XYZ file of C-alpha atoms in Angstrom:
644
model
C 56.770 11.412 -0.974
C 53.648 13.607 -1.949
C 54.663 17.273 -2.236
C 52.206 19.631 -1.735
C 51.070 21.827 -4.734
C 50.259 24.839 -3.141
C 46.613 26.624 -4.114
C 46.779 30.475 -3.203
C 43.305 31.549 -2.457
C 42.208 34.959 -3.057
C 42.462 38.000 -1.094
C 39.774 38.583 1.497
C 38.444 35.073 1.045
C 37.474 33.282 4.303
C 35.462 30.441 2.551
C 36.551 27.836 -0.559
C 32.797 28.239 -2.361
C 33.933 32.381 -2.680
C 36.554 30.187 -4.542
C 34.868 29.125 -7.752
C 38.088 27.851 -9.962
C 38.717 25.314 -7.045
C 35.846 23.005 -8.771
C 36.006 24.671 -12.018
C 39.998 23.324 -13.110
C 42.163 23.576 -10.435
C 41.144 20.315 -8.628
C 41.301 17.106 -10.272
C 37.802 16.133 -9.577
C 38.493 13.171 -12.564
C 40.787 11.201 -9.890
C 42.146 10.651 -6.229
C 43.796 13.454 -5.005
C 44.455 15.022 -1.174
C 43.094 18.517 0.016
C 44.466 19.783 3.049
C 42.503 22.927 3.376
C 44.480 24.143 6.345
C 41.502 26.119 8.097
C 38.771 24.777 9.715
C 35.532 26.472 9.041
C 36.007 27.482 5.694
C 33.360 25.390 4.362
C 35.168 22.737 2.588
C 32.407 20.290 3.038
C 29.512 22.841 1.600
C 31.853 23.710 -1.067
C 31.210 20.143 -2.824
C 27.114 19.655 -0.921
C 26.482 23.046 -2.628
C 27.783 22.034 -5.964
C 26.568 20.793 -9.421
C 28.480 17.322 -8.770
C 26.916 14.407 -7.508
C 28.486 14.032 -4.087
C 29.398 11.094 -1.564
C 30.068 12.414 1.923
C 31.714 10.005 4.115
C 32.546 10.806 7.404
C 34.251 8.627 10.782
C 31.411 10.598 13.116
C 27.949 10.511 12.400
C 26.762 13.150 14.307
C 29.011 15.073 12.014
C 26.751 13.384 9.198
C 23.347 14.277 11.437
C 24.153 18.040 11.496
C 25.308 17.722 7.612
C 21.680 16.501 6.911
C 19.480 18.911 9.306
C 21.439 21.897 7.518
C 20.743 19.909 3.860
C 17.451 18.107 4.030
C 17.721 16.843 0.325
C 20.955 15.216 1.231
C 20.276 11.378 1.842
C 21.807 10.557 5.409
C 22.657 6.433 5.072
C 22.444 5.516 8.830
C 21.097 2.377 10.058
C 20.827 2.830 13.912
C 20.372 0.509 16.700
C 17.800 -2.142 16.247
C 16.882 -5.825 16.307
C 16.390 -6.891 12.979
C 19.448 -4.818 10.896
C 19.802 -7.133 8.090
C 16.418 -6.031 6.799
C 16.837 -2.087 7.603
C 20.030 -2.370 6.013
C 17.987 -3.620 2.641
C 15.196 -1.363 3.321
C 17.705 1.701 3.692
C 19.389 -0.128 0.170
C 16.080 0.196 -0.994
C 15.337 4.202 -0.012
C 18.601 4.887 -1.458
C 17.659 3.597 -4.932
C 14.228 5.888 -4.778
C 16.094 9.020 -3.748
C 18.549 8.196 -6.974
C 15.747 7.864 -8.856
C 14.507 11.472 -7.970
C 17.382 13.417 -6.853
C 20.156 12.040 -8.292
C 22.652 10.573 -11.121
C 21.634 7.812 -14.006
C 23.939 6.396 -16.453
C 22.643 8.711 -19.354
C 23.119 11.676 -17.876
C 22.792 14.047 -14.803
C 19.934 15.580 -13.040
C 19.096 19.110 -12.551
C 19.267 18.125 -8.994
C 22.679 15.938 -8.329
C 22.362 13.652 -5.846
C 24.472 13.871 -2.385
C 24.639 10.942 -0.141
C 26.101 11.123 3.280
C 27.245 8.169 4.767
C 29.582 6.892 7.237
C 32.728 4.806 6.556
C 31.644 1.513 7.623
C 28.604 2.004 5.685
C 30.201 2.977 2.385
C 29.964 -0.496 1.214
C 26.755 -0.736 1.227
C 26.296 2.800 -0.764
C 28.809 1.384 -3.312
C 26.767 -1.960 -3.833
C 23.920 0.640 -4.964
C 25.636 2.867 -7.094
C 27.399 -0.237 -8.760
C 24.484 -2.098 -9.118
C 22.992 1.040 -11.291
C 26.294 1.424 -12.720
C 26.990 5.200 -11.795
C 29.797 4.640 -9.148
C 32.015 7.097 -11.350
C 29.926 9.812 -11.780
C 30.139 10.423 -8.061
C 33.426 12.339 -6.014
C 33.704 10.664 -2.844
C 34.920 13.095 -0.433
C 36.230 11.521 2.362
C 35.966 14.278 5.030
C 38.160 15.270 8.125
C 40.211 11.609 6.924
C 42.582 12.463 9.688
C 40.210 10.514 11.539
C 41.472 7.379 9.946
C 44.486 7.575 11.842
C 43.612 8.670 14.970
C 41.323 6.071 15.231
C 43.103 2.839 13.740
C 44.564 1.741 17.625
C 40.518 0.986 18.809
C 38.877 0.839 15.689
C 40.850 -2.497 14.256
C 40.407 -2.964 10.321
C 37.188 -1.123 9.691
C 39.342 1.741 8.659
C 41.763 -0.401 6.991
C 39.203 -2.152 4.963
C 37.457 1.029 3.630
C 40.512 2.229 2.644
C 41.308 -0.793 0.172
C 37.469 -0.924 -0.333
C 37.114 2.475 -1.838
C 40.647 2.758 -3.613
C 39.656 -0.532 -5.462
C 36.224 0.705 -6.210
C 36.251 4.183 -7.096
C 38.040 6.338 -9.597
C 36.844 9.712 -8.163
C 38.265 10.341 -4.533
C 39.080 13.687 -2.480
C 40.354 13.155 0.926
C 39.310 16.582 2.823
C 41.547 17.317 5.819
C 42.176 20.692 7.862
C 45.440 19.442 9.430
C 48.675 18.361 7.995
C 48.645 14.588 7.783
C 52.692 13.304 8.782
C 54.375 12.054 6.082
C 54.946 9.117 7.844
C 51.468 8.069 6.774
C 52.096 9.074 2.969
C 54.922 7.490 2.586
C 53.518 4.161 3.652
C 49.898 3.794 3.656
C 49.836 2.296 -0.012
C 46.296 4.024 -0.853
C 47.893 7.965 -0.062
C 51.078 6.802 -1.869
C 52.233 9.496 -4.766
C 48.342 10.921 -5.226
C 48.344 14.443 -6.405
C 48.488 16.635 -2.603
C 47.254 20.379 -2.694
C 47.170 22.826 -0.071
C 45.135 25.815 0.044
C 46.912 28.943 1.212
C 45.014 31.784 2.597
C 45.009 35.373 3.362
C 46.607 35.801 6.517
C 44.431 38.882 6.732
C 41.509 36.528 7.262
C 43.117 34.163 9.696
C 42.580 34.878 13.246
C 45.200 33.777 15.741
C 43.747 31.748 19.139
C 44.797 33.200 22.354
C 45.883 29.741 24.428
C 46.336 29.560 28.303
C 48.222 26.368 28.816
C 47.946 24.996 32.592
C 50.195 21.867 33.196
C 48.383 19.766 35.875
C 50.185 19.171 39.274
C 50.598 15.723 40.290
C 47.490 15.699 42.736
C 44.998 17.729 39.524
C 42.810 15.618 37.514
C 40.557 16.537 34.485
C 37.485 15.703 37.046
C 39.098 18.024 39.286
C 39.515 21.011 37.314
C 36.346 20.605 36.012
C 34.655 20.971 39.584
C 36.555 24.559 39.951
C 35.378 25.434 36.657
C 31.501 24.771 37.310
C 31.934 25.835 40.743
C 33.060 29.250 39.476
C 30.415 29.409 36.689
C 27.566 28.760 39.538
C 29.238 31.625 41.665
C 29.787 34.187 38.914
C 27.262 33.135 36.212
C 29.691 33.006 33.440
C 33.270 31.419 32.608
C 35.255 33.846 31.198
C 35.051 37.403 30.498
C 36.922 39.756 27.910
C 36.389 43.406 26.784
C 35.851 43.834 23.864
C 35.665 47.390 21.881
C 34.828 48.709 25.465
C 32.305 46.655 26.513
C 32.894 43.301 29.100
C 31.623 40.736 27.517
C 30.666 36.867 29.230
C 30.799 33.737 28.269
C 28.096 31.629 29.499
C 28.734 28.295 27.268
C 31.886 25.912 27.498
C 32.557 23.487 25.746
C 34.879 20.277 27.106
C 37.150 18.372 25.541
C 38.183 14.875 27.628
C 39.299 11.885 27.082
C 36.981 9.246 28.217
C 33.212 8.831 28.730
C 33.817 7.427 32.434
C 35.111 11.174 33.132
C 32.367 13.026 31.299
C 30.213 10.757 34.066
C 32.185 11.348 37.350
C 31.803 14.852 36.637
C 28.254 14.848 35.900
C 27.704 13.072 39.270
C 30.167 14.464 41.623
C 28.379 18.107 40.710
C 25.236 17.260 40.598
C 24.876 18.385 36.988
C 21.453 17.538 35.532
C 20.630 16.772 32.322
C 19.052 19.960 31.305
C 22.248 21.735 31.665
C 24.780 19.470 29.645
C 25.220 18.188 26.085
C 27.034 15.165 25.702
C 28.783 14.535 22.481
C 30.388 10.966 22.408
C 29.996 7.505 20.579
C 26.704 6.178 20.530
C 27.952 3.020 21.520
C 29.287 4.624 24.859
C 25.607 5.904 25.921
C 25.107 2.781 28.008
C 28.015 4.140 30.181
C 25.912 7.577 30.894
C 24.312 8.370 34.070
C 20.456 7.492 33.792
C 18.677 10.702 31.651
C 21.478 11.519 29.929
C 21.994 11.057 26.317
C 24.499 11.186 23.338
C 23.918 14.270 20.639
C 21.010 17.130 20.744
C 23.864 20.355 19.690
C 22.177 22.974 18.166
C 22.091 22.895 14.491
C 20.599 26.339 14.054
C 23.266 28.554 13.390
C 21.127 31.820 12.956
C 19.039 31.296 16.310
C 21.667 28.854 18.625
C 20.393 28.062 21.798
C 23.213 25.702 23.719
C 23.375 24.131 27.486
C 25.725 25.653 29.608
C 28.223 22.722 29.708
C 28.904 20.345 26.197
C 30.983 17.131 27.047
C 33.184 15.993 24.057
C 35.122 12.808 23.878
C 37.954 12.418 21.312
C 35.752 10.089 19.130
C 33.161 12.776 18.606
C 34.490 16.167 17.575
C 35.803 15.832 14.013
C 33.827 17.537 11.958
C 31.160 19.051 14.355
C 30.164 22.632 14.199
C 29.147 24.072 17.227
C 27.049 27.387 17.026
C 27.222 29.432 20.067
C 27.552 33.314 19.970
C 29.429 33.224 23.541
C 31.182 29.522 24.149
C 34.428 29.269 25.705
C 36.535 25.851 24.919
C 38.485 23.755 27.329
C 41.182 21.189 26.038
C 42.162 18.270 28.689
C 45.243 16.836 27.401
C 46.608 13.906 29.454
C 48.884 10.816 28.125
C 46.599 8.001 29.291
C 45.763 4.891 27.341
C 47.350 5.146 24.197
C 44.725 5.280 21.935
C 43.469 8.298 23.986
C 46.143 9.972 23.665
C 45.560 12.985 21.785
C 47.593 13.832 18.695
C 48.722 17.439 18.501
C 49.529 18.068 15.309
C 45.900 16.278 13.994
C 43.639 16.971 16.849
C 44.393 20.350 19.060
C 43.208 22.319 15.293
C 40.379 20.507 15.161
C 39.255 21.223 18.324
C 39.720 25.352 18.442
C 38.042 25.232 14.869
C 35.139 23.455 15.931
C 33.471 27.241 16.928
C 32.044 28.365 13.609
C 29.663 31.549 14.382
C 32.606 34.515 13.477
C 29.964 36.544 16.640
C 31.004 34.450 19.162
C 33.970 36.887 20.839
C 35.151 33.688 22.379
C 35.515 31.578 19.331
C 39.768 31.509 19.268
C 40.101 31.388 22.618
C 41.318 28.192 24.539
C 42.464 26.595 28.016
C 44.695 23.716 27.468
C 45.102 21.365 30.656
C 47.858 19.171 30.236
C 50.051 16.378 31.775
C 53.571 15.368 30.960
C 54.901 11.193 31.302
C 58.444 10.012 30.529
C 58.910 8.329 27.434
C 58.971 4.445 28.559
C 61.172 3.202 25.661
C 64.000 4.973 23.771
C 64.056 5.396 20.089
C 66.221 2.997 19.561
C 64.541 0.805 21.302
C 61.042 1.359 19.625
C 62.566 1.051 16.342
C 64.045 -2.102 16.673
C 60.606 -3.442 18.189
C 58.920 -1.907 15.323
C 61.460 -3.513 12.853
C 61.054 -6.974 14.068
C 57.287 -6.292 14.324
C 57.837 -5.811 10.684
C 59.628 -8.592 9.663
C 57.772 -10.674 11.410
C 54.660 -9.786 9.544
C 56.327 -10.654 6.228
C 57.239 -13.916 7.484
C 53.931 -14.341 8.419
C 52.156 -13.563 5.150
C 54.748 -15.649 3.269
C 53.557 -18.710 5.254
C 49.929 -18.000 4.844
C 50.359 -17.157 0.998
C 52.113 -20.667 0.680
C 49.307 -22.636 2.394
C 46.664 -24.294 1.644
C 43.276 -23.066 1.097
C 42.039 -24.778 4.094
C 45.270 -23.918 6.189
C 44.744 -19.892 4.990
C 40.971 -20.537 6.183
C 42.365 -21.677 9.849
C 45.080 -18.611 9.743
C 42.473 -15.983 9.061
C 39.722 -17.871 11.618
C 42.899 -17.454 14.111
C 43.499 -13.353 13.496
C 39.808 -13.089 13.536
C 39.119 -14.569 16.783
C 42.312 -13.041 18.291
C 41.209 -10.768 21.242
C 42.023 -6.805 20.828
C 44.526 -6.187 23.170
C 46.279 -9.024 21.847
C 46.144 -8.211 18.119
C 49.562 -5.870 16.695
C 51.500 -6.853 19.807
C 54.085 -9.220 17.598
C 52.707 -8.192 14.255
C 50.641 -5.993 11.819
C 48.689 -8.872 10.250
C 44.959 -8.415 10.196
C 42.150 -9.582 8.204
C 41.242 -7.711 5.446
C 38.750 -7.610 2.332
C 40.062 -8.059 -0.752
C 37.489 -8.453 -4.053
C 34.508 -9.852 -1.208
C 36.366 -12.038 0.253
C 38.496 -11.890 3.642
C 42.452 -13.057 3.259
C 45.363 -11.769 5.178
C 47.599 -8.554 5.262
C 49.138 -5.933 6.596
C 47.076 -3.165 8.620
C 49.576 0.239 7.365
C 47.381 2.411 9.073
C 47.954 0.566 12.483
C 51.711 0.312 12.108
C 51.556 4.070 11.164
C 49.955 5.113 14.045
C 51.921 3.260 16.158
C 54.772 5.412 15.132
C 53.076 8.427 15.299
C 51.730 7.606 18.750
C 55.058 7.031 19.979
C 56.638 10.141 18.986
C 53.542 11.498 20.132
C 54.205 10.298 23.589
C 57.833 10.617 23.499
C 58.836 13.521 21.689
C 56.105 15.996 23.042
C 54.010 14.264 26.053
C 57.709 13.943 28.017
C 58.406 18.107 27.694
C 56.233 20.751 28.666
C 58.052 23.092 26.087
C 58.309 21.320 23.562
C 54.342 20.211 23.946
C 53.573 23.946 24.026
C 55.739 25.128 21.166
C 54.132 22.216 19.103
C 50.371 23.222 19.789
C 51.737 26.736 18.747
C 52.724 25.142 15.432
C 49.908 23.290 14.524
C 47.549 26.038 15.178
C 49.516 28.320 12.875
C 50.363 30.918 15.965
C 52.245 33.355 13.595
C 50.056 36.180 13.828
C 50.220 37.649 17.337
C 53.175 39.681 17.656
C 56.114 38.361 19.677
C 56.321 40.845 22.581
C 52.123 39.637 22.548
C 52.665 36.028 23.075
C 55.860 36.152 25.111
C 53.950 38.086 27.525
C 50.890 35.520 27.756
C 53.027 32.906 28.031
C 55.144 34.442 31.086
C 51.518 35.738 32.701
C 50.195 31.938 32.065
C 53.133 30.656 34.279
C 54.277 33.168 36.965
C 53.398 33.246 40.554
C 50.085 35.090 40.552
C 51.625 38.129 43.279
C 53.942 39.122 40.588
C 51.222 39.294 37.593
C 49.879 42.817 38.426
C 53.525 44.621 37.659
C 54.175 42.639 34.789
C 50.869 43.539 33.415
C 51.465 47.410 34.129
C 54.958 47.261 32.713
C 53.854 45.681 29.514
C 51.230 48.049 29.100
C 53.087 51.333 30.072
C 56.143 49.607 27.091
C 53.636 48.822 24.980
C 50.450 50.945 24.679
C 49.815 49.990 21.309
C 48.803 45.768 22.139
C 46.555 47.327 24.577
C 43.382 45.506 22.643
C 45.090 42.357 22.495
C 45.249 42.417 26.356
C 41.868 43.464 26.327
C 40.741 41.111 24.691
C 42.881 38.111 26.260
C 39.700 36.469 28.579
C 42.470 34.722 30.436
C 44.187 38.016 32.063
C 42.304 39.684 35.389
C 39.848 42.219 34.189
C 40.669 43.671 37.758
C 44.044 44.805 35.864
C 42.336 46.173 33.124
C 40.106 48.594 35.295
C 42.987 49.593 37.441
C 45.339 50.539 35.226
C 43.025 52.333 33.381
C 41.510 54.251 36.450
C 44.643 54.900 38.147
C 47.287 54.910 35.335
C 50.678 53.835 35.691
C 52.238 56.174 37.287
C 49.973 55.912 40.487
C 50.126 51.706 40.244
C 53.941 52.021 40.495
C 53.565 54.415 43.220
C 52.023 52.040 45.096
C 54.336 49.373 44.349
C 52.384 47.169 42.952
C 50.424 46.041 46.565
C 46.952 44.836 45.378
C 45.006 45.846 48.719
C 46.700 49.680 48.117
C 45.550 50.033 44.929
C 42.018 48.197 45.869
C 41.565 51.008 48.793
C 42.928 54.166 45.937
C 40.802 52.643 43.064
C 37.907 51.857 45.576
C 38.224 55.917 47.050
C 38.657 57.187 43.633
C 35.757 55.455 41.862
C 33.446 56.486 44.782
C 34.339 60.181 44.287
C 31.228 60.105 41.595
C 28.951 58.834 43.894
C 30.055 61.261 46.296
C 29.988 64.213 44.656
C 26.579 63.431 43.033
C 25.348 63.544 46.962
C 27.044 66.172 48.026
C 25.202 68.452 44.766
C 21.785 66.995 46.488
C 22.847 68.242 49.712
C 25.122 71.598 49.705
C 22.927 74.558 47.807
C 25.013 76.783 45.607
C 25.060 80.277 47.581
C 24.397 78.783 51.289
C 27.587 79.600 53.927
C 27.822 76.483 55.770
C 30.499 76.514 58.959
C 33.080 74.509 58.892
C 31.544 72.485 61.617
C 27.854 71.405 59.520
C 30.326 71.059 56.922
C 32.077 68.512 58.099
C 28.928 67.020 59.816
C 27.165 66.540 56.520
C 29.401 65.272 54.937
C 30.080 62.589 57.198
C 26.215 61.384 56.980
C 26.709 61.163 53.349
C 29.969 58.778 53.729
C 27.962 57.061 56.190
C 24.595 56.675 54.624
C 26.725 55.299 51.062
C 28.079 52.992 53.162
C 31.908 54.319 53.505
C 32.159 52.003 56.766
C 35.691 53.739 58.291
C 36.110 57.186 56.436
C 36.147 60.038 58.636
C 34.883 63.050 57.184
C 36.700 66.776 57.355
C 35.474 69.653 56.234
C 38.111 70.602 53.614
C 37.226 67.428 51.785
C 34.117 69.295 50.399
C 36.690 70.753 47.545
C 36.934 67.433 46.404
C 33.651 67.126 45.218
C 32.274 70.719 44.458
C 33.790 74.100 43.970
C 33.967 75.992 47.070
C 35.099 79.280 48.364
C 35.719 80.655 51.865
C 34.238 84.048 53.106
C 35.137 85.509 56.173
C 31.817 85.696 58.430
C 30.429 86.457 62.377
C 29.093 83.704 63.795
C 26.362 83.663 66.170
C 28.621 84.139 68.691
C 30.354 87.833 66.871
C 33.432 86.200 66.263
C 34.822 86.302 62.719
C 35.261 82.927 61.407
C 35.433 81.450 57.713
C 32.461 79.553 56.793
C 32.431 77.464 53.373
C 30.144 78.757 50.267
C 29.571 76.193 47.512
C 29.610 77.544 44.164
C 31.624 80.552 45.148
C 34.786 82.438 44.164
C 37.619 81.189 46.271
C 38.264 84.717 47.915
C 38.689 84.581 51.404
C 38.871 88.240 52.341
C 36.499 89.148 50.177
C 33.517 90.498 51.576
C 34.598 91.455 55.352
């Protein structure tokens, strides 16, 4: 098994270029090797992009590869997209390539001021590689397979493109870094043949610079669907004008962006239609391939790129197939996480994808950047351990077999076995086996798909170990995401506020705050907890919320009389002159057209309230009538005998 050597980056460094000893002799940039950099954002692609090393950037997503190239215009981006003729763009972008190596890049005698950097995707690599090879400089490039945690999510629907670029590029090339911010399982170490016994590093940071994420997990009721609670969350956004709000260092601050992650395409449509959303409000981030499936004016990509000036849609869509890698710039986006056991291919994996996703928020301004709703849905596990294993064993062995015959045959009889897997239908292919066609030296022969039978393990404990328990679903998204910051009292609090019946929040809240005034900011600053609360207790103070036991619409009517005292007393200074004797009677007659004219619907005024609002004294007077009566002077020295 690969054991991690463990790299312990500096103090106060948030990004591996601030690191220059990671490509100056720690790394071995002469071979393959592993780099799990553990925190998104850090800048593990720029590190290599910004280097002196001529660079190969393949990435699963090309959007990821888009954004790459806007941000790094001398990078060249090869991307054939849809058209009629392809064979002849593919040569023509074959052709481009060998220009830009010519003036950018790498030659057999030598490097370039300027090193060349070629982004590319994976299924495209081979193409790349028949250029470099054919100008014999395929080793003076690092290939740096980014966010390669994609491979395995994505070897279910993607059937042996990922397989074949594996064997492609180990056979190939000498110089390979596969970049990853999650911690790949070691079932897929131990048996994918390509990751077997590489050198595997880990950076370590400062846990000064990590910031926790604040998660609200909701676990859908039976009737709640991802379209659903998506129709509450734009319906609130179009009543209040913003999604969530948070105070930060005093001030409430609004989010007016989220970003959605779902499943399928087919959702990110119902919802567009059943709201009414149009196209001028949304950003859609899914596989080009699924843009037929969009509702007529809407299209795949358009994120900002411009992280200094970002100007976003109020709602982005993303599918699972789209956000690896992605940096979305937004200095106020919230982030919603559907997770729901559905097909198994879109099922998502914790451990590789919930990081991904609450790192995709790069701009450190955005206040909402670790903050997260996770929606999710629990199944029953459909077959035991024991069961699965012994499927997957025979699923095994039956592969073997397999290969045996076909490496015994014929060359005509291996031609009919491979015509056979290649025509066999996907949901029919790794039902009984793992056999698939793959590329060996150019040519196509039989064997066994590892990362498919990997995943297939990894989906089912997936499924079955976490998608089958709430708690242990929650306490494994708190794992991946490195939730060790926060103190304890902190995050058992959220997670009881998350969950209990919402008449009870308002005491807890109070409690907590009155035990522990000194996580009062990380309340604050929780967008998921009532500002209401914050207000209240701050206005009223403990003592006078557990007076009133708690009962909102008591502590609505005391917060609502207390805050209007200002207002009040602001009028009554316009009204009352310092000096004047008013009788009790004008008193209490003027003040009752100021309640009324600020709109106090219901409060009956008396004239002793005046003391409320000003200073008052009473003096002993004759009225019109000779009688001595007190009458009210504002300003005055409360002496009521004085001056008989």
């Amino acid at each position: 098994m690969n054991q991690p050597q463990i790299i312990n980056m500096p103090d106060g460094c948030r990004y591996m270029s601030d690191y220059s000893q990671l490509i100056n002799g720690i790394l071995p940039l002469d071979r393959k090797f592993i780099l799990n950099k553990t925190l998104t954002g850090c800048g593990g692609t720029s590190l290599f992009l910004n280097s002196s090393l001529p660079v190969v950037i393949i990435s699963p997503r090309i959007q990821v590869l888009k954004d790459k190239h806007a941000q790094h215009p001398d990078t060249f981006l090869f991307h054939i997209p849809l058209c009629n003729d392809r064979a002849t763009a593919i040569r023509q972008k074959m052709s481009d390539l060998g220009m830009y190596l010519d003036h950018h890049g790498s030659n057999p005698f030598g490097t370039l001021q300027t090193p060349a950097r070629i982004l590319v995707t994976l299924d495209s690599v081979g193409k790349v590689l028949d250029v470099l090879k054919a100008r014999g400089i395929t080793n003076l490039f690092l290939f740096v397979v980014d966010e390669f945690q994609c491979l395995l999510g994505d070897a279910m629907f993607k059937g042996n493109t990922d397989m074949n670029f594996l064997v492609l590029l180990d056979n190939e090339v000498m110089r390979i870094c596969y970049l990853s911010a999650t911690p790949i399982p070691d079932i897929y170490l131990e048996y994918i043949p390509q990751f077997k016994n590489i050198p595997y590093y880990r950076l370590e940071w400062d846990p000064e610079v990590i910031e926790e994420p604040t998660l609200k997990e909701v676990q859908m009721k039976k009737d709640e669907s991802a379209e659903k609670l998506c129709a509450q969350l734009i319906r609130r956004y179009r009543e209040t004008g913003y999604f969530e709000r948070k105070i930060v260092q005093g001030h409430i601050i609004e989010s007016h962006e989220a970003c959605i992650f779902l499943n399928e395409v087919k959702s990110i449509r119902s919802i567009i239609q059943k709201n009414q959303l149009r196209s001028d409000e949304v950003t859609i981030l899914c596989s080009e391939s699924k843009s037929s499936l969009l509702p007529q004016g809407f299209t795949v990509g358009g994120l900002c790129t411009d992280r200094n000036n970002p100007v976003n849609k109020p709602f982005t869509f993303c599918t699972k197939a789209s956000f690896e890698g992605v940096d979305f710039y937004s200095t106020n986006a919230s982030t919603y996480i559907f997770i729901n056991p559905g097909k198994e291919w879109q099922t998502l994996d914790i451990m590789l994808d919930i990081p991904q996703i609450l790192g995709r928020q790069r701009l450190d301004i955005n206040p909402f950047r670790h903050d997260a709703t996770i929606y999710y849905k629990t199944k029953p596990g459909v077959m035991s351990e024991a069961e699965f294993r012994q499927k997957q064993m025979e699923m095994e062995r039956k592969s073997r077999r397999n290969l045996e015959t076909f490496n015994a045959s014929s060359a005509d009889a291996k031609d009919m076995f491979i015509q056979a897997y290649s025509n066999m239908a996907l949901d029919k292919k790794f039902v009984d086996d793992y056999v698939d066609v793959l590329q060996e030296n150019g040519h196509a022969t039989l064997g066994i798909n590892y990362l498919v039978m990997v995943a297939k393990w990894n989906q089912w404990y997936q499924r079955n170990f976490y998608y089958n328990n709430s708690c242990r679903l929650l306490v494994s998204i708190q794992a991946a995401v490195n939730m060790c910051q926060k103190p304890q009292e902190v995050k058992d609090f959220e997670a009881w506020y998350y969950n209990v019946p919402e008449k009870n929040r308002l005491a807890g809240y109070a409690d907590f705050r009155h035990s522990y005034p000194q996580y009062d900011e990380f309340l604050l600053q929780n967008p998921f907890i009532d500002l209401r609360y914050h207000d209240w207790y701050g206005t009223l103070g403990y003592d006078v919320l557990l007076n009133l036991h708690f009962q909102e619409q008591d502590i609505k009517n005391a917060y609502y009389e207390l805050s209007a005292q200002a207002t009040i007393r602001e009028a009554c200074r316009q009204t009352f002159k310092t000096g004047v004797l008013y009788s009790k009677k004008d008193v209490k007659s003027m003040l009752q057209q100021i309640y009324d004219d600020l709109g106090f619907v219901g409060k009956t005024a008396k004239a002793t309230d005046l003391s409320a609002y000003l200073p008052v004294s009473e003096k002993l007077r004759s009225n019109t009538e000779g009688k001595r009566v007190f009458f009210i002077e504002v300003g005055g020295t409360n002496s009521p005998t004085s001056n008989k």
